mmCIF file of C-alpha atoms in Angstrom:
data_model
loop_
_atom_site.group_PDB
_atom_site.id
_atom_site.type_symbol
_atom_site.label_atom_id
_atom_site.label_comp_id
_atom_site.label_asym_id
_atom_site.label_seq_id
_atom_site.Cartn_x
_atom_site.Cartn_y
_atom_site.Cartn_z
ATOM 1 C CA MET E 26 -100.069 -25.066 0.741
ATOM 2 C CA THR E 27 -98.483 -21.120 2.350
ATOM 3 C CA HIS E 28 -101.352 -19.187 1.093
ATOM 4 C CA PRO E 29 -99.901 -15.186 0.633
ATOM 5 C CA ALA E 30 -101.734 -13.980 3.762
ATOM 6 C CA GLU E 31 -100.532 -16.882 5.679
ATOM 7 C CA VAL E 32 -96.499 -15.336 5.457
ATOM 8 C CA PHE E 33 -97.854 -13.589 8.705
ATOM 9 C CA GLN E 34 -98.789 -15.160 11.598
ATOM 10 C CA PRO E 35 -99.658 -13.462 14.723
ATOM 11 C CA LEU E 36 -97.152 -13.039 17.876
ATOM 12 C CA GLN E 37 -97.897 -15.019 20.568
ATOM 13 C CA ASP E 38 -97.771 -14.458 24.263
ATOM 14 C CA ASP E 39 -94.321 -15.608 24.881
ATOM 15 C CA ASP E 40 -92.904 -13.105 21.686
ATOM 16 C CA PRO E 41 -91.639 -10.283 22.458
ATOM 17 C CA ARG E 42 -93.274 -7.014 21.402
ATOM 18 C CA THR E 43 -89.866 -5.197 21.203
ATOM 19 C CA VAL E 44 -86.082 -5.905 20.069
ATOM 20 C CA ALA E 45 -83.772 -3.586 20.611
ATOM 21 C CA GLY E 46 -86.512 -1.149 19.790
ATOM 22 C CA TYR E 47 -87.811 -2.118 16.854
ATOM 23 C CA ARG E 48 -91.819 -3.081 17.732
ATOM 24 C CA LEU E 49 -92.236 -6.507 16.301
ATOM 25 C CA ALA E 50 -95.110 -6.366 13.772
ATOM 26 C CA ALA E 51 -96.238 -10.423 13.375
ATOM 27 C CA ARG E 52 -93.433 -13.511 13.110
ATOM 28 C CA LEU E 53 -92.777 -14.380 10.020
ATOM 29 C CA GLY E 54 -90.687 -17.976 10.993
ATOM 30 C CA ALA E 55 -88.813 -20.307 12.883
ATOM 31 C CA GLY E 56 -85.733 -22.284 12.431
ATOM 32 C CA GLY E 57 -82.657 -23.928 14.417
ATOM 33 C CA MET E 58 -81.237 -20.687 14.715
ATOM 34 C CA GLY E 59 -84.591 -18.468 16.390
ATOM 35 C CA ARG E 60 -88.260 -16.826 15.083
ATOM 36 C CA VAL E 61 -88.019 -14.828 12.367
ATOM 37 C CA TYR E 62 -90.025 -11.759 12.965
ATOM 38 C CA LEU E 63 -91.527 -9.142 10.545
ATOM 39 C CA SER E 64 -90.566 -5.586 11.878
ATOM 40 C CA HIS E 65 -90.094 -1.706 10.602
ATOM 41 C CA THR E 66 -87.102 0.815 10.284
ATOM 42 C CA PRO E 67 -87.674 4.295 11.413
ATOM 43 C CA GLY E 68 -88.494 5.208 7.982
ATOM 44 C CA GLY E 69 -91.742 2.584 7.466
ATOM 45 C CA ARG E 70 -89.091 -0.185 5.407
ATOM 46 C CA PRO E 71 -90.028 -3.510 6.394
ATOM 47 C CA VAL E 72 -87.708 -5.959 7.502
ATOM 48 C CA ALA E 73 -86.761 -9.965 8.709
ATOM 49 C CA LEU E 74 -85.341 -9.455 11.923
ATOM 50 C CA LYS E 75 -84.520 -12.857 13.086
ATOM 51 C CA VAL E 76 -84.013 -13.900 17.526
ATOM 52 C CA VAL E 77 -81.105 -16.013 18.569
ATOM 53 C CA ARG E 78 -82.695 -18.586 20.415
ATOM 54 C CA SER E 79 -81.483 -19.056 24.155
ATOM 55 C CA GLU E 80 -79.163 -21.711 24.487
ATOM 56 C CA LEU E 81 -76.515 -20.393 21.530
ATOM 57 C CA ALA E 82 -76.911 -16.937 23.060
ATOM 58 C CA ASP E 83 -75.542 -18.532 26.703
ATOM 59 C CA ASP E 84 -72.656 -20.224 24.573
ATOM 60 C CA PRO E 85 -69.880 -17.252 24.371
ATOM 61 C CA ALA E 86 -68.229 -19.694 21.691
ATOM 62 C CA PHE E 87 -71.478 -18.911 19.612
ATOM 63 C CA ARG E 88 -71.183 -14.539 20.444
ATOM 64 C CA ARG E 89 -68.133 -14.753 19.214
ATOM 65 C CA ARG E 90 -68.241 -16.678 16.121
ATOM 66 C CA PHE E 91 -71.733 -15.067 15.777
ATOM 67 C CA GLY E 92 -69.713 -11.512 15.269
ATOM 68 C CA ARG E 93 -67.599 -12.239 13.057
ATOM 69 C CA GLU E 94 -69.938 -13.564 10.689
ATOM 70 C CA ILE E 95 -72.165 -11.005 11.273
ATOM 71 C CA ARG E 96 -69.508 -8.116 10.395
ATOM 72 C CA ALA E 97 -67.766 -10.004 6.993
ATOM 73 C CA ALA E 98 -72.190 -10.468 6.030
ATOM 74 C CA ARG E 99 -72.116 -6.618 6.371
ATOM 75 C CA THR E 100 -70.067 -6.457 2.938
ATOM 76 C CA VAL E 101 -72.516 -8.359 1.202
ATOM 77 C CA LYS E 102 -74.438 -6.265 -1.461
ATOM 78 C CA GLY E 103 -75.582 -7.894 -3.679
ATOM 79 C CA ALA E 104 -78.800 -8.305 -6.598
ATOM 80 C CA TYR E 105 -80.028 -11.523 -5.343
ATOM 81 C CA THR E 106 -79.059 -11.501 -1.291
ATOM 82 C CA ALA E 107 -81.125 -10.462 1.818
ATOM 83 C CA GLU E 108 -79.021 -7.155 2.977
ATOM 84 C CA LEU E 109 -78.007 -7.309 6.560
ATOM 85 C CA ILE E 110 -78.431 -3.797 7.620
ATOM 86 C CA ASP E 111 -78.512 -4.362 11.758
ATOM 87 C CA ALA E 112 -77.194 -6.525 14.039
ATOM 88 C CA ASP E 113 -76.289 -6.832 17.657
ATOM 89 C CA PRO E 114 -74.019 -10.183 18.086
ATOM 90 C CA ASP E 115 -73.922 -8.813 22.479
ATOM 91 C CA GLY E 116 -77.265 -8.490 22.433
ATOM 92 C CA THR E 117 -79.867 -9.885 25.107
ATOM 93 C CA PRO E 118 -80.516 -12.515 23.042
ATOM 94 C CA PRO E 119 -78.542 -11.830 20.160
ATOM 95 C CA TRP E 120 -80.267 -10.268 16.667
ATOM 96 C CA LEU E 121 -79.797 -9.256 13.440
ATOM 97 C CA ALA E 122 -82.328 -7.870 10.938
ATOM 98 C CA THR E 123 -82.421 -7.394 7.266
ATOM 99 C CA VAL E 124 -84.326 -6.126 4.498
ATOM 100 C CA TYR E 125 -87.643 -8.216 3.829
ATOM 101 C CA VAL E 126 -87.844 -9.957 0.954
ATOM 102 C CA PRO E 127 -92.221 -10.261 -0.415
ATOM 103 C CA GLY E 128 -91.976 -13.008 -1.424
ATOM 104 C CA PRO E 129 -92.694 -17.156 -0.414
ATOM 105 C CA SER E 130 -89.604 -19.542 -0.034
ATOM 106 C CA LEU E 131 -88.920 -22.445 -2.256
ATOM 107 C CA THR E 132 -90.600 -24.261 -0.462
ATOM 108 C CA GLU E 133 -93.377 -22.896 0.077
ATOM 109 C CA ALA E 134 -93.560 -21.788 -4.154
ATOM 110 C CA VAL E 135 -93.129 -25.875 -4.757
ATOM 111 C CA ALA E 136 -95.265 -26.965 -1.917
ATOM 112 C CA ARG E 137 -98.261 -24.742 -3.696
ATOM 113 C CA ARG E 138 -97.786 -25.205 -7.384
ATOM 114 C CA GLY E 139 -95.523 -28.582 -7.338
ATOM 115 C CA PRO E 140 -92.032 -28.823 -9.302
ATOM 116 C CA LEU E 141 -91.101 -25.562 -11.367
ATOM 117 C CA PRO E 142 -90.580 -25.768 -15.615
ATOM 118 C CA VAL E 143 -87.075 -25.607 -16.940
ATOM 119 C CA PRO E 144 -87.444 -21.483 -17.822
ATOM 120 C CA ALA E 145 -87.487 -21.535 -13.691
ATOM 121 C CA VAL E 146 -85.225 -23.720 -12.945
ATOM 122 C CA LEU E 147 -83.071 -22.232 -14.891
ATOM 123 C CA TRP E 148 -83.751 -18.551 -13.628
ATOM 124 C CA LEU E 149 -82.881 -19.770 -10.236
ATOM 125 C CA THR E 150 -80.058 -21.516 -10.305
ATOM 126 C CA ALA E 151 -78.388 -18.508 -12.719
ATOM 127 C CA GLY E 152 -79.785 -15.860 -9.285
ATOM 128 C CA VAL E 153 -78.346 -18.548 -6.640
ATOM 129 C CA ALA E 154 -75.021 -19.025 -8.633
ATOM 130 C CA GLU E 155 -74.818 -15.392 -8.307
ATOM 131 C CA ALA E 156 -75.587 -14.527 -4.484
ATOM 132 C CA LEU E 157 -72.316 -17.366 -3.686
ATOM 133 C CA GLN E 158 -70.558 -15.657 -6.250
ATOM 134 C CA VAL E 159 -71.186 -12.483 -3.570
ATOM 135 C CA ILE E 160 -71.228 -14.465 -0.825
ATOM 136 C CA HIS E 161 -68.179 -16.703 -1.019
ATOM 137 C CA GLY E 162 -66.422 -12.665 -2.794
ATOM 138 C CA ALA E 163 -67.100 -11.832 1.370
ATOM 139 C CA GLY E 164 -64.795 -14.630 2.596
ATOM 140 C CA ILE E 165 -68.437 -16.406 3.238
ATOM 141 C CA VAL E 166 -69.244 -19.836 3.186
ATOM 142 C CA HIS E 167 -73.528 -20.114 3.645
ATOM 143 C CA ARG E 168 -72.885 -23.826 4.628
ATOM 144 C CA ASP E 169 -76.794 -24.436 4.791
ATOM 145 C CA LEU E 170 -78.324 -23.302 1.317
ATOM 146 C CA LYS E 171 -81.415 -25.148 0.971
ATOM 147 C CA PRO E 172 -84.656 -24.135 -0.698
ATOM 148 C CA SER E 173 -86.146 -22.842 2.461
ATOM 149 C CA ASN E 174 -82.948 -19.886 2.225
ATOM 150 C CA VAL E 175 -84.064 -18.711 -0.867
ATOM 151 C CA LEU E 176 -86.928 -16.580 -1.131
ATOM 152 C CA LEU E 177 -88.356 -15.713 -4.373
ATOM 153 C CA ALA E 178 -89.944 -11.918 -5.433
ATOM 154 C CA ALA E 179 -90.679 -10.523 -7.828
ATOM 155 C CA ASP E 180 -87.756 -9.365 -9.670
ATOM 156 C CA GLY E 181 -85.192 -13.172 -8.918
ATOM 157 C CA PRO E 182 -84.463 -15.216 -5.855
ATOM 158 C CA ARG E 183 -82.297 -13.546 -2.784
ATOM 159 C CA VAL E 184 -80.151 -16.059 -0.523
ATOM 160 C CA ILE E 185 -81.106 -15.724 3.280
ATOM 161 C CA ASP E 186 -79.021 -16.367 5.908
ATOM 162 C CA PHE E 187 -75.085 -16.516 4.454
ATOM 163 C CA GLY E 188 -72.925 -17.577 6.809
ATOM 164 C CA ILE E 189 -74.814 -18.288 9.781
ATOM 165 C CA ALA E 190 -74.466 -21.513 10.319
ATOM 166 C CA LEU E 191 -71.278 -21.164 10.652
ATOM 167 C CA ALA E 192 -71.694 -19.085 14.161
ATOM 168 C CA ALA E 193 -73.243 -22.534 15.643
ATOM 169 C CA ASP E 194 -70.245 -24.972 14.942
ATOM 170 C CA ALA E 195 -68.479 -23.884 17.622
ATOM 171 C CA THR E 196 -71.622 -24.263 20.157
ATOM 172 C CA ALA E 197 -72.108 -27.040 22.811
ATOM 173 C CA HIS E 198 -74.166 -28.995 21.086
ATOM 174 C CA THR E 199 -71.962 -29.664 17.959
ATOM 175 C CA ALA E 200 -69.736 -31.530 20.318
ATOM 176 C CA THR E 201 -72.211 -34.685 20.644
ATOM 177 C CA GLY E 202 -72.026 -35.392 17.104
ATOM 178 C CA ALA E 203 -74.987 -32.992 15.256
ATOM 179 C CA VAL E 204 -74.081 -31.899 12.143
ATOM 180 C CA ILE E 205 -74.603 -28.611 11.012
ATOM 181 C CA GLY E 206 -76.748 -27.746 8.174
ATOM 182 C CA THR E 207 -79.493 -29.517 6.741
ATOM 183 C CA PRO E 208 -79.303 -32.964 5.638
ATOM 184 C CA GLN E 209 -81.314 -33.749 2.675
ATOM 185 C CA PHE E 210 -78.786 -30.299 1.033
ATOM 186 C CA MET E 211 -75.857 -31.327 2.471
ATOM 187 C CA ALA E 212 -72.459 -32.150 0.801
ATOM 188 C CA PRO E 213 -69.984 -35.126 1.143
ATOM 189 C CA GLU E 214 -67.490 -33.999 3.320
ATOM 190 C CA GLN E 215 -69.892 -31.744 4.962
ATOM 191 C CA ALA E 216 -71.554 -34.946 6.138
ATOM 192 C CA THR E 217 -68.841 -36.274 7.285
ATOM 193 C CA GLY E 218 -67.343 -33.515 9.266
ATOM 194 C CA ASP E 219 -64.212 -33.111 6.752
ATOM 195 C CA GLU E 220 -63.426 -29.377 5.810
ATOM 196 C CA VAL E 221 -66.245 -26.704 4.242
ATOM 197 C CA THR E 222 -65.614 -24.900 1.048
ATOM 198 C CA ALA E 223 -66.952 -22.876 -1.598
ATOM 199 C CA ALA E 224 -67.794 -25.909 -3.148
ATOM 200 C CA THR E 225 -69.986 -27.120 -0.361
ATOM 201 C CA ASP E 226 -72.613 -24.459 -1.399
ATOM 202 C CA VAL E 227 -72.110 -25.732 -5.234
ATOM 203 C CA PHE E 228 -73.130 -28.948 -4.011
ATOM 204 C CA ALA E 229 -76.178 -27.206 -2.257
ATOM 205 C CA LEU E 230 -77.038 -25.588 -4.960
ATOM 206 C CA GLY E 231 -77.100 -28.562 -7.354
ATOM 207 C CA GLN E 232 -79.626 -30.468 -4.930
ATOM 208 C CA THR E 233 -81.560 -26.880 -4.438
ATOM 209 C CA ALA E 234 -82.077 -26.914 -8.191
ATOM 210 C CA ALA E 235 -82.338 -30.022 -8.474
ATOM 211 C CA PHE E 236 -85.724 -29.777 -5.281
ATOM 212 C CA ALA E 237 -87.211 -26.911 -7.633
ATOM 213 C CA ALA E 238 -87.444 -29.250 -11.137
ATOM 214 C CA LEU E 239 -88.714 -32.737 -8.880
ATOM 215 C CA GLY E 240 -90.486 -30.401 -5.445
ATOM 216 C CA GLU E 241 -89.098 -33.335 -4.021
ATOM 217 C CA PRO E 242 -85.425 -33.935 -2.550
ATOM 218 C CA LEU E 243 -83.290 -35.353 -4.664
ATOM 219 C CA TYR E 244 -81.620 -37.496 -2.362
ATOM 220 C CA GLY E 245 -85.178 -39.188 -0.930
ATOM 221 C CA GLU E 246 -86.906 -38.496 2.289
ATOM 222 C CA GLY E 247 -86.212 -40.352 5.714
ATOM 223 C CA SER E 248 -83.874 -40.440 8.595
ATOM 224 C CA SER E 249 -81.221 -38.252 8.209
ATOM 225 C CA ALA E 250 -78.857 -40.495 9.260
ATOM 226 C CA GLY E 251 -80.398 -42.087 6.074
ATOM 227 C CA VAL E 252 -80.006 -39.151 3.451
ATOM 228 C CA LEU E 253 -76.367 -38.575 4.957
ATOM 229 C CA TYR E 254 -75.346 -42.162 3.974
ATOM 230 C CA ARG E 255 -76.606 -42.012 0.495
ATOM 231 C CA ILE E 256 -75.160 -38.489 -0.108
ATOM 232 C CA VAL E 257 -71.711 -40.025 1.374
ATOM 233 C CA HIS E 258 -72.238 -43.665 -0.497
ATOM 234 C CA SER E 259 -74.030 -43.262 -3.628
ATOM 235 C CA ARG E 260 -74.385 -41.561 -7.092
ATOM 236 C CA PRO E 261 -77.667 -39.244 -6.873
ATOM 237 C CA ASP E 262 -80.528 -40.987 -9.604
ATOM 238 C CA LEU E 263 -80.652 -38.250 -12.267
ATOM 239 C CA SER E 264 -83.223 -40.446 -14.677
ATOM 240 C CA ARG E 265 -86.079 -38.199 -12.895
ATOM 241 C CA LEU E 266 -84.685 -34.908 -13.513
ATOM 242 C CA PRO E 267 -85.241 -32.794 -16.558
ATOM 243 C CA GLU E 268 -82.817 -34.032 -19.617
ATOM 244 C CA GLN E 269 -81.444 -30.139 -20.296
ATOM 245 C CA LEU E 270 -80.815 -29.655 -16.164
ATOM 246 C CA ARG E 271 -78.968 -33.103 -15.650
ATOM 247 C CA PRO E 272 -75.368 -31.855 -17.481
ATOM 248 C CA LEU E 273 -75.647 -28.831 -15.136
ATOM 249 C CA ILE E 274 -76.734 -30.481 -12.071
ATOM 250 C CA ALA E 275 -74.446 -33.305 -12.640
ATOM 251 C CA ARG E 276 -71.459 -31.952 -12.630
ATOM 252 C CA CYS E 277 -72.713 -29.106 -9.167
ATOM 253 C CA LEU E 278 -73.057 -32.941 -7.698
ATOM 254 C CA ALA E 279 -69.489 -33.998 -8.440
ATOM 255 C CA ALA E 280 -68.523 -36.653 -5.165
ATOM 256 C CA GLU E 281 -65.059 -34.156 -5.658
ATOM 257 C CA PRO E 282 -64.827 -30.819 -3.971
ATOM 258 C CA GLU E 283 -62.397 -29.569 -7.522
ATOM 259 C CA GLU E 284 -64.179 -31.757 -9.783
ATOM 260 C CA ARG E 285 -67.281 -29.118 -9.082
ATOM 261 C CA VAL E 286 -68.159 -26.419 -11.240
ATOM 262 C CA THR E 287 -67.992 -23.105 -10.030
ATOM 263 C CA PRO E 288 -71.140 -20.762 -9.097
ATOM 264 C CA ALA E 289 -69.853 -18.330 -12.409
ATOM 265 C CA GLU E 290 -69.835 -21.511 -14.978
ATOM 266 C CA VAL E 291 -72.992 -21.765 -13.406
ATOM 267 C CA VAL E 292 -74.208 -18.902 -14.439
ATOM 268 C CA GLU E 293 -72.893 -18.980 -18.082
ATOM 269 C CA TRP E 294 -74.295 -22.789 -18.637
ATOM 270 C CA CYS E 295 -77.384 -20.713 -17.513
ATOM 271 C CA ARG E 296 -77.294 -18.173 -19.978
ATOM 272 C CA ARG E 297 -76.635 -20.071 -22.458
ATOM 273 C CA GLU E 298 -79.608 -21.911 -21.634
ATOM 274 C CA LEU E 299 -81.929 -19.107 -21.863
ATOM 275 C CA GLY E 300 -80.414 -18.320 -25.242
ATOM 276 C CA ARG E 301 -82.386 -15.151 -26.266
ATOM 277 C CA ASP E 302 -84.298 -15.245 -23.026
ATOM 278 C CA ALA E 303 -81.680 -14.608 -20.896
ATOM 279 C CA ASP E 304 -80.720 -10.860 -22.472
ATOM 280 C CA ALA E 305 -84.657 -10.435 -23.832
ATOM 281 C CA GLY E 306 -85.433 -9.501 -19.365
ATOM 282 C CA ALA E 307 -88.080 -12.466 -19.458
ATOM 283 C CA GLY E 308 -86.981 -13.527 -16.074
ATOM 284 C CA PRO E 309 -89.194 -10.913 -13.669
ATOM 285 C CA ALA E 310 -92.348 -13.171 -16.213
ATOM 286 C CA VAL E 311 -91.025 -16.291 -14.375
ATOM 287 C CA TRP E 312 -90.484 -14.939 -11.560
ATOM 288 C CA ARG E 313 -94.273 -12.921 -11.139
ATOM 289 C CA GLU E 314 -95.594 -16.512 -12.376
ATOM 290 C CA VAL E 315 -93.703 -18.395 -9.501
ATOM 291 C CA ALA E 316 -93.926 -16.100 -7.012
ATOM 292 C CA GLY E 317 -97.558 -15.559 -7.565
ATOM 293 C CA PRO E 318 -99.477 -12.780 -5.692
ATOM 294 C CA GLU E 319 -97.445 -10.797 -3.330
ATOM 295 C CA ALA E 320 -99.357 -10.598 0.128
ATOM 296 C CA ALA E 321 -100.204 -7.065 1.997
ATOM 297 C CA VAL E 322 -96.982 -6.642 4.568
ATOM 298 C CA PRO E 323 -98.611 -5.067 7.878
ATOM 299 C CA PRO E 324 -98.405 -1.914 9.340
ATOM 300 C CA PRO E 325 -95.732 -1.002 12.166
ATOM 301 C CA ALA E 326 -96.874 -1.884 15.249
ATOM 302 C CA PRO E 327 -98.012 0.512 16.579
ATOM 303 C CA GLU E 328 -96.599 2.793 20.208
ATOM 304 C CA PRO E 329 -97.869 0.750 23.042
ATOM 305 C CA SER E 330 -100.730 3.190 24.868
ATOM 306 C CA PRO E 331 -99.631 4.225 28.229
ATOM 307 C CA ASP E 332 -100.312 2.593 31.511
ATOM 308 C CA PRO E 333 -103.000 4.789 33.124
ATOM 309 C CA THR E 334 -101.846 3.136 36.955
ATOM 310 C CA ALA E 335 -98.643 4.057 36.615
ATOM 311 C CA VAL E 336 -97.345 6.791 39.004
ATOM 312 C CA ARG E 337 -96.893 10.081 37.047
ATOM 313 C CA THR E 338 -92.606 10.753 38.334
ATOM 314 C CA ARG E 339 -93.216 14.212 36.028
ATOM 315 C CA PRO E 340 -94.570 17.697 36.821
ATOM 316 C CA LEU E 341 -97.065 18.728 34.887
ATOM 317 C CA ILE E 342 -96.732 21.648 32.930
ATOM 318 C CA ALA E 343 -99.109 24.221 33.549
ATOM 319 C CA PRO E 344 -101.636 25.611 31.237
ATOM 320 C CA ARG E 345 -100.746 28.961 29.282
ATOM 321 C CA GLY E 346 -102.650 32.441 30.346
ATOM 322 C CA PRO E 347 -102.425 35.236 32.796
ATOM 323 C CA ALA E 348 -101.508 33.863 36.931
ATOM 324 C CA ALA E 349 -103.359 34.744 39.581
ATOM 325 C CA PRO E 350 -102.254 38.022 41.885
ATOM 326 C CA GLY E 351 -100.253 37.440 45.258
ATOM 327 C CA PRO E 352 -96.897 36.556 46.292
ATOM 328 C CA ALA E 353 -94.467 34.320 44.840
ATOM 329 C CA GLY E 354 -94.843 30.847 45.535
ATOM 330 C CA PRO E 355 -93.516 27.263 44.279
ATOM 331 C CA GLN E 356 -94.577 28.043 41.100
ATOM 332 C CA GLY E 357 -92.549 31.058 40.304
ATOM 333 C CA PRO E 358 -92.929 34.917 40.838
ATOM 334 C CA SER E 359 -96.416 36.646 39.860
ATOM 335 C CA VAL E 360 -97.045 38.060 36.761
ATOM 336 C CA PRO E 361 -97.446 41.623 36.645
ATOM 337 C CA ARG E 362 -101.460 42.564 35.453
ATOM 338 C CA GLY E 363 -100.705 46.006 34.200
ATOM 339 C CA PRO E 364 -99.024 49.333 33.354
ATOM 340 C CA GLU E 365 -98.786 50.933 36.672
ATOM 341 C CA GLU E 366 -98.064 47.607 38.679
ATOM 342 C CA ARG E 367 -95.112 47.231 35.948
ATOM 343 C CA ARG E 368 -93.999 50.911 36.865
ATOM 344 C CA THR E 369 -93.417 50.116 40.302
ATOM 345 C CA ARG E 370 -92.197 46.942 39.638
ATOM 346 C CA ARG E 371 -89.459 48.506 38.057
ATOM 347 C CA ARG E 372 -88.929 51.467 40.415
ATOM 348 C CA ARG E 373 -88.978 48.893 43.558
ATOM 349 C CA PHE E 374 -85.652 47.137 41.638
ATOM 350 C CA ALA E 375 -83.943 50.342 40.919
ATOM 351 C CA LEU E 376 -84.072 51.483 44.544
ATOM 352 C CA GLY E 377 -82.636 47.951 45.896
ATOM 353 C CA ALA E 378 -79.768 48.037 43.308
ATOM 354 C CA ALA E 379 -78.440 51.034 44.543
ATOM 355 C CA ALA E 380 -79.220 50.135 48.511
ATOM 356 C CA ALA E 381 -76.537 46.929 46.748
ATOM 357 C CA LEU E 382 -74.633 48.964 45.039
ATOM 358 C CA ALA E 383 -73.693 51.560 47.960
ATOM 359 C CA ALA E 384 -73.469 48.498 50.547
ATOM 360 C CA GLY E 385 -70.305 47.093 48.596
ATOM 361 C CA GLY E 386 -69.179 51.060 47.876
ATOM 362 C CA LEU E 387 -68.926 51.099 51.765
ATOM 363 C CA LEU E 388 -67.086 47.574 52.373
ATOM 364 C CA LEU E 389 -64.664 48.855 49.572
ATOM 365 C CA ALA E 390 -63.614 51.884 51.373
ATOM 366 C CA ALA E 391 -63.869 49.702 54.625
ATOM 367 C CA ALA E 392 -61.255 47.489 52.809
ATOM 368 C CA TRP E 393 -59.130 50.213 51.539
ATOM 369 C CA THR E 394 -58.729 51.538 55.218
ATOM 370 C CA LEU E 395 -57.667 48.859 56.579
#
């Protein structure tokens, strides 16, 4: 069980305090790509900042692919996605920042309260399918859609990390036979290393919906090899699912990609099953119940305090006020202290100017004579 307050973990000794000018306030989690931190924009808006692991950052192929995926992800702006707002694929290390979503992941929500009721699963599936429409419309395949990449805000789900798994396909560790993604939520063609398309995400959507309804992965737990074997060579057992959900999830989990439903068809099917609730605004009430109490977001990290032992490199500003009388020194000429002294200085300046003009005239006359 994950308590809302446990969403924000304190920074550890090996965590950076700033990344590209973003001051880190807490740790949100970690995954195969790197660590995720809570930070804030200059205006105070919370963001989730992901810092890429050094092993990936050292791979030039990863950086090139990561840069391409970031450029594509900038175009994704949907109601059910976490918008990318800043990134630097060439940074040391590479990083990206998305809008922070105040809510637990689907994994955390199920661990806290158990399987979701059928209406909540329908709302969830429709929202994630709508997110996939936007993501696929930008030319991106998520490739790692799973419960931990679906966050449950009070107004509906948000899909995160879209397209990022593709960048890791070019790294050295994929050449050893490892497959990018999470085994329990892969499609058969992904597990066998065949072409990955938008239909691959639909298979993962069916598995994610089944997880929400069952409280556990549809293809079971165990070793990665065993789970992948079942996904590739066996049909899923849908008898444990609520009867209302079985037709849709069966269409999502078709073995052949071309036989699967599209995200648009998923949205239409879910709205039809929800009936009047789909148009009556019942979704927010469902999400408030599922997401649970919202955790208070920590404030922005304070500016680092100056080191009192540091050597000053800039001169101190002299205090304002009348300067002591005396000749001009390193701090500039002294300030006149009264009207009589000011008049004396003006007379001296005038005499000096006249002498300079006279000397200039003599020089000009000599030059003319020559």
